[in-house]
Short mmCIF file of C-alpha atoms in Angstrom, two decimals:
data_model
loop_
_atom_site.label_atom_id
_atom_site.label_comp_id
_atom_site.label_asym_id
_atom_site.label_seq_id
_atom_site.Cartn_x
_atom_site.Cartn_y
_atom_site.Cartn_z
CA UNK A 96 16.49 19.80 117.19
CA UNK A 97 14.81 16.58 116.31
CA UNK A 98 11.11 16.95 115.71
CA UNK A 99 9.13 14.28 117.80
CA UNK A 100 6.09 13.14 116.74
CA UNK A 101 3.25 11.01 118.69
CA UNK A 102 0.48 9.49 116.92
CA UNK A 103 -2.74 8.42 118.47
CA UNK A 104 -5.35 5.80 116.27
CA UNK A 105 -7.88 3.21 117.45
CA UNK A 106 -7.23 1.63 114.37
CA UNK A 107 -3.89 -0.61 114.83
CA UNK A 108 -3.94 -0.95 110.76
CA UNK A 109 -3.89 2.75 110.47
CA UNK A 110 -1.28 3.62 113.02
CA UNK A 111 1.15 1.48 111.40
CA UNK A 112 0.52 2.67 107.79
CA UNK A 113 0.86 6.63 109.05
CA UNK A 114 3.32 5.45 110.80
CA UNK A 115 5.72 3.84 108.18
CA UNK A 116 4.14 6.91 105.62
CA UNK A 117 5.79 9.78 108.22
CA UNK A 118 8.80 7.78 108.88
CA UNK A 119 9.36 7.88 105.04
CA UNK A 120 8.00 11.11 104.23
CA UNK A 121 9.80 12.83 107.81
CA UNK A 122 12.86 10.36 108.09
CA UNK A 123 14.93 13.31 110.13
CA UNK A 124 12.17 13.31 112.82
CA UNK A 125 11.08 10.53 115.86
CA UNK A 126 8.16 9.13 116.70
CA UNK A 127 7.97 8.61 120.17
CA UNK A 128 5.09 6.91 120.85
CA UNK A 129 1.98 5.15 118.72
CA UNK A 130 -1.18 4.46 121.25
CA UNK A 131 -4.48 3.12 120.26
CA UNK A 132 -7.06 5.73 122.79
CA UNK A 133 -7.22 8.74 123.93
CA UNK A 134 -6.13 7.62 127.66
CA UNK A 135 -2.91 6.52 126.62
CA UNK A 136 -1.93 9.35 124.04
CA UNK A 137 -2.89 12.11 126.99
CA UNK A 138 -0.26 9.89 129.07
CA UNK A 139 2.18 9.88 126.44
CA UNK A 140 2.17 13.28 125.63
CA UNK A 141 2.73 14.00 129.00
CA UNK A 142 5.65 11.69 129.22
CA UNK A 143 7.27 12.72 125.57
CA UNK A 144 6.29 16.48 125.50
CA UNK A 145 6.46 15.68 121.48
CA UNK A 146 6.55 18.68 119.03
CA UNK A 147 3.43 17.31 116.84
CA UNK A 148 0.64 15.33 117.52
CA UNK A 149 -1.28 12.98 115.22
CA UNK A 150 -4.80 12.50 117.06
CA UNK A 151 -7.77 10.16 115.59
CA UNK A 152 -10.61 12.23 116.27
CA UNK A 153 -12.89 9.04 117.29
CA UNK A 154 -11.25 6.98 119.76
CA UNK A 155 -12.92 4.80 122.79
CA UNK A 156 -13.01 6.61 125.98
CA UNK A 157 -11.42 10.11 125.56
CA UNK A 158 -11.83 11.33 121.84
CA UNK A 159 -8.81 13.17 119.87
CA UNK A 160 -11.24 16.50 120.66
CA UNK A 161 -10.36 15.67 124.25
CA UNK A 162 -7.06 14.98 124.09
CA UNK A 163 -6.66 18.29 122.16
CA UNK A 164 -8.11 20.40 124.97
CA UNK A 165 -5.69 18.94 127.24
CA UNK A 166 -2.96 19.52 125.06
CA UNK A 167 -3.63 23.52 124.68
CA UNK A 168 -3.06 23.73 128.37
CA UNK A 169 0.54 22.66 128.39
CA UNK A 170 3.35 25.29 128.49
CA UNK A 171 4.43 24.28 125.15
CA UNK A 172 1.42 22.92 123.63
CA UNK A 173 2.29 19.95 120.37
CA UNK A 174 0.92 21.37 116.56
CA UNK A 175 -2.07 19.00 116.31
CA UNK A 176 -2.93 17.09 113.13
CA UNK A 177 -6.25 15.40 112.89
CA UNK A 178 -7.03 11.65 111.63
CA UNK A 179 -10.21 12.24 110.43
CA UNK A 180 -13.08 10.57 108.29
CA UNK A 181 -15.51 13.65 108.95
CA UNK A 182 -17.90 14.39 106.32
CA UNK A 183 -17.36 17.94 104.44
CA UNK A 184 -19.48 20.47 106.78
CA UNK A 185 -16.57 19.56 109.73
CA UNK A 186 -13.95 19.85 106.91
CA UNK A 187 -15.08 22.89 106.07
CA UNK A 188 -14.51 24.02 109.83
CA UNK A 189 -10.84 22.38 109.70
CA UNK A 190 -10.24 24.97 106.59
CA UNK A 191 -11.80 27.71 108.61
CA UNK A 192 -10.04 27.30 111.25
CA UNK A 193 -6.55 26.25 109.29
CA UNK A 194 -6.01 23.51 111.44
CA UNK A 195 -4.11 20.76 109.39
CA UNK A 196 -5.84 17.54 109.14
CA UNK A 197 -5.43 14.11 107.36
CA UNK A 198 -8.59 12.06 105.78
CA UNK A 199 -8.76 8.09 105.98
CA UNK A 200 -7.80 6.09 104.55
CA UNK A 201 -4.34 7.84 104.84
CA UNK A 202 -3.40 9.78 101.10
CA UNK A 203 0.71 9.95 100.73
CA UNK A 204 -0.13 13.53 98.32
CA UNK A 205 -1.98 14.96 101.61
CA UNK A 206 0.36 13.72 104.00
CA UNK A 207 3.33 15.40 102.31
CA UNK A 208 1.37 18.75 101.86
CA UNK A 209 0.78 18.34 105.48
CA UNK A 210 4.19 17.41 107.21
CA UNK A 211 5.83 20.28 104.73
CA UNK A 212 3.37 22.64 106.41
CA UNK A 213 4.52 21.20 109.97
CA UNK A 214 7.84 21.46 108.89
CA UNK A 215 7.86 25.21 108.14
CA UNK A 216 6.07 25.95 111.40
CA UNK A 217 8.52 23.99 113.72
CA UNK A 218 11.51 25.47 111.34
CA UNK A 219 10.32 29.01 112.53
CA UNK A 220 11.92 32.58 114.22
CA UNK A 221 13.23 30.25 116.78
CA UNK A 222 15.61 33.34 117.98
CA UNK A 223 12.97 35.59 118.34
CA UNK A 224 11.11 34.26 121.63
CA UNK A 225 8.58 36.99 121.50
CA UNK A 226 7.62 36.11 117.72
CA UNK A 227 7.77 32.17 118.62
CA UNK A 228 4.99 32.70 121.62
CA UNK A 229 2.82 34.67 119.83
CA UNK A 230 2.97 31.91 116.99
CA UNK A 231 2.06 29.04 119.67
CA UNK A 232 -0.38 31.54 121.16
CA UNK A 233 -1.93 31.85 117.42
CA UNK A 234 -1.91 27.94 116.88
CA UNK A 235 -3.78 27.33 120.28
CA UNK A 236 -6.02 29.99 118.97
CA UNK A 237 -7.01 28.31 115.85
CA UNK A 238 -7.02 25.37 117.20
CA UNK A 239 -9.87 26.44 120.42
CA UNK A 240 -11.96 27.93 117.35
CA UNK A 241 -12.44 24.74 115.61
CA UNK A 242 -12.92 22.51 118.85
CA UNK A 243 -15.67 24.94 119.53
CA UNK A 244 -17.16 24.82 116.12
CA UNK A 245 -16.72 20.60 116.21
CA UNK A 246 -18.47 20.91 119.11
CA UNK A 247 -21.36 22.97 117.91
CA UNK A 248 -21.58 20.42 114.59
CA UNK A 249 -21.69 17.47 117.00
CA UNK A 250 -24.50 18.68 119.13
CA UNK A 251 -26.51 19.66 115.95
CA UNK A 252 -29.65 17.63 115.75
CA UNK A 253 -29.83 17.02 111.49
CA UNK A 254 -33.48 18.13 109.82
CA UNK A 255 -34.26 20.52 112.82
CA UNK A 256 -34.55 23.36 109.96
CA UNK A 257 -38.05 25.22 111.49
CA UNK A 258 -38.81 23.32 114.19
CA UNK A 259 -40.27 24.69 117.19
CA UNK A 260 -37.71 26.95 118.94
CA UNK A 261 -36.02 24.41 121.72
CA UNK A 262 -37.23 24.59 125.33
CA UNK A 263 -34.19 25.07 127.83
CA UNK A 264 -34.20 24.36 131.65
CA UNK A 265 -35.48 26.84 133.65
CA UNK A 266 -35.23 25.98 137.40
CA UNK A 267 -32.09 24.01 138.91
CA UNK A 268 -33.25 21.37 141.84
CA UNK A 269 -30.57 20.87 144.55
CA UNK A 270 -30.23 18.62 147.52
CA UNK A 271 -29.17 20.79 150.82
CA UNK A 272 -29.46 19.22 154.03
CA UNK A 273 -33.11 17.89 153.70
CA UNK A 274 -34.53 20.55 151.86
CA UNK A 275 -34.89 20.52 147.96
CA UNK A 276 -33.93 23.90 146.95
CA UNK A 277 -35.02 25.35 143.38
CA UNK A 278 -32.51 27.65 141.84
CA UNK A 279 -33.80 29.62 138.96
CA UNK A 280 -31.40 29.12 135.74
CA UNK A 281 -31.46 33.00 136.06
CA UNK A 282 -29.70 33.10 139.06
CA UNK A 283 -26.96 31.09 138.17
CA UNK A 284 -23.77 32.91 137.98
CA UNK A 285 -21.35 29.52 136.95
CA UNK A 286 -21.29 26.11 137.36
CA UNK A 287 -17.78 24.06 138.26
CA UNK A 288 -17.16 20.54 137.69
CA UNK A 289 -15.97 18.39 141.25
CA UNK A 290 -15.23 14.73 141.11
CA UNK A 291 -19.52 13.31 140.23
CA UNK A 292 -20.99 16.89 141.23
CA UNK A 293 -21.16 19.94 139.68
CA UNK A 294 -21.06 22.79 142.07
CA UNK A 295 -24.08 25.42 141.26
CA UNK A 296 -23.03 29.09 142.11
CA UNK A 297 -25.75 31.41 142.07
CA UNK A 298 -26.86 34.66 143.74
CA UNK A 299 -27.99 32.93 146.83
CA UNK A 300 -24.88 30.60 147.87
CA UNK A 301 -23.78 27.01 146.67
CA UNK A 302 -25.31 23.83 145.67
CA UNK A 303 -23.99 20.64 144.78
CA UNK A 304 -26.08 18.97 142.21
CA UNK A 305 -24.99 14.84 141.33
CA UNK A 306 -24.84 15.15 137.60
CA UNK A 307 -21.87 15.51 135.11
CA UNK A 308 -20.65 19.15 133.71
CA UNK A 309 -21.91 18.24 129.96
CA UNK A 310 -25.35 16.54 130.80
CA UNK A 311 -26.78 20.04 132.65
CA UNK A 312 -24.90 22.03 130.09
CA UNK A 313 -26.77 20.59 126.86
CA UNK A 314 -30.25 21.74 129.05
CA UNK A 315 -28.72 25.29 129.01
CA UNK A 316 -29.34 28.09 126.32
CA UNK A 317 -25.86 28.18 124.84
CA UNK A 318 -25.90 31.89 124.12
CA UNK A 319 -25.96 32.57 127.52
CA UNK A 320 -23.74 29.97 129.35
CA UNK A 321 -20.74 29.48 127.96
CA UNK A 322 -18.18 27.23 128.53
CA UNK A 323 -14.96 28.79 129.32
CA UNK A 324 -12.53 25.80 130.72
CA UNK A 325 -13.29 21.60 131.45
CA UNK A 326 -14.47 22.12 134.17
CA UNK A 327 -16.13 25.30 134.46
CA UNK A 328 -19.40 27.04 132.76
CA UNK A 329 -20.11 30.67 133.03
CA UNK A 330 -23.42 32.98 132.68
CA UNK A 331 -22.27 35.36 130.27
CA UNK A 332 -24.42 38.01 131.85
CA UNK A 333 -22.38 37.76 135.22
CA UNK A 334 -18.98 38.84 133.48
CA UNK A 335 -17.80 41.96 134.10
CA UNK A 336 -14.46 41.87 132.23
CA UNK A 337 -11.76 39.64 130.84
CA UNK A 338 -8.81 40.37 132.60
CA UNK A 339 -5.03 39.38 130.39
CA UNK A 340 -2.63 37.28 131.94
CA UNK A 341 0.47 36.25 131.62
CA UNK A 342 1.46 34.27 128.15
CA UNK A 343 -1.76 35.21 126.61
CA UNK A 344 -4.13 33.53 129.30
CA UNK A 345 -7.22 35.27 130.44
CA UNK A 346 -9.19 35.05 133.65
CA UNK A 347 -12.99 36.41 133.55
CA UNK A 348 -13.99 39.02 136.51
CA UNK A 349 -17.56 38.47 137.77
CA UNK A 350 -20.01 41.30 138.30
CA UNK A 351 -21.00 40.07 141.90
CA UNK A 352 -18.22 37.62 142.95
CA UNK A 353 -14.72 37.96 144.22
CA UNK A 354 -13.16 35.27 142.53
CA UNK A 355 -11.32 35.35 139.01
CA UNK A 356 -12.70 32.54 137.03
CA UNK A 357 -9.43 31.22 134.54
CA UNK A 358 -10.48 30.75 130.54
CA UNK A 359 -8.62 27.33 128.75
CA UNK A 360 -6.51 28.46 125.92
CA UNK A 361 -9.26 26.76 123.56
CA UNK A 362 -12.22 29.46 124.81
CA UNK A 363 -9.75 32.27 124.81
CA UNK A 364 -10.74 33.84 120.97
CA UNK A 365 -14.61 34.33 123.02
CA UNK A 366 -12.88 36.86 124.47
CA UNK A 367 -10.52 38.64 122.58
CA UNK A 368 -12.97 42.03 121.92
CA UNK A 369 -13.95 42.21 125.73
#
């Protein structure tokens, strides 16, 4: 089978020289699509299903990052290859987490090592389904892990070695009817993303709040709410259980709700011990 490649870069210059470096390094395989933001190579990997994707990690709008968690959730999720001019603490976490990655400007030596890596994985136990879906299940693994720990690197503040421990937000406020309701951060069991809202679920009933997902999340203590899909955060103190589902997807059981809240492929290894 012909290996299909999309590649995603902000940079025009850069597509084409990655371009015309895979196309001469790869000349069996087809690039389906170049696009210049995130947007666009979300829409295109929906339309081309390719096998790999090359993703700029800073692009306008949607980031590679993004795209990436969007990509774990398909049924056949692409290998993802970074574009990256991170400095050596994230490189460090692309090691870690052996997701492949290539530095700009664009190195032919690293781009062989990397599409002969690619090349081995796609030329895998393709008649052993079992072995193939616990290999994509592994690469979705490793690839959640580093998101997560880009993530964490991102929100660092640099030369906050000793300072005063951070304050995080205690109390909730929440428009209902004409009241103003205070919900204690205590009480909150999860918090769900809709349209401009997010949805706060606590021990008392349901507010909705008119702020995005990530700006009430960074004014949480991260140890205790994680963030277990796009749209969805969790009080780690209100799981009960993970629960396995089918192809390696888990859903998290809540201590004093009925519903089963589903974890993206990208927060499954928080999991994997429960």
């Amino acid at each position: 089978m012909t290996p299909t490649l999309l590649i995603a870069d902000d940079e025009a210059l850069l597509a084409r020289v990655l371009e015309s470096e895979l196309k001469s390094l790869w000349p069996e395989a087809r690039i389906v699509s170049v696009v210049h933001d995130g947007v666009a190579a979300l829409a295109a990997a929906r339309e081309h299903q390719p096998r790999v994707a090359f993703l700029d990690i800073r692009m306008p709008g949607m980031s590679g990052m993004d795209v990436a968690r969007e990509l774990i959730e398909f049924d056949t999720p692409p290998l993802v290859v970074f574009v990256t001019a991170y400095d050596q603490f994230a490189l460090e976490a692309f090691e870690r987490a052996a997701v492949d990655y290539v530095l700009k400007p664009v190195q032919r030596e690293r781009l062989e090592a990397t599409v002969q890596r690619l090349k081995d994985r796609l030329a895998g136990p393709a008649d052993d389904e079992d072995t193939e879906s616990e290999a994509s299940i592994a690469d979705t693994d490793r690839l959640g892990q580093l998101l997560a720990r880009l993530e964490s690197l991102e929100n660092a503040t640099p030369g906050t070695s000793g300072a005063p421990q951070r304050q995080y937000l205690r109390f909730i406020k929440a428009l209902v009817g004409q009241e103003v309701r205070i919900i204690p951060v205590d009480e909150v069991i999860y918090l769900e993303a809709t349209d401009k809202y997010v949805n706060v679920v606590s021990g008392t009933g349901e507010a909705l709040i008119r702020t995005s997902l990530r700006e009430l999340t960074q004014q949480l203590d991260p140890e205790r709410f994680w963030q277990v899909h796009r749209g969805t955060v969790v009080n780690i103190t209100c799981v009960a259980s993970a629960v396995n589902q089918s192809l390696g997807r888990l859903s998290l059981r809540l201590r004093d709700r009925p519903e089963l809240l589903p974890v993206a492929r990208q927060y499954a290894h928080l999991f994997k011990q429960m």
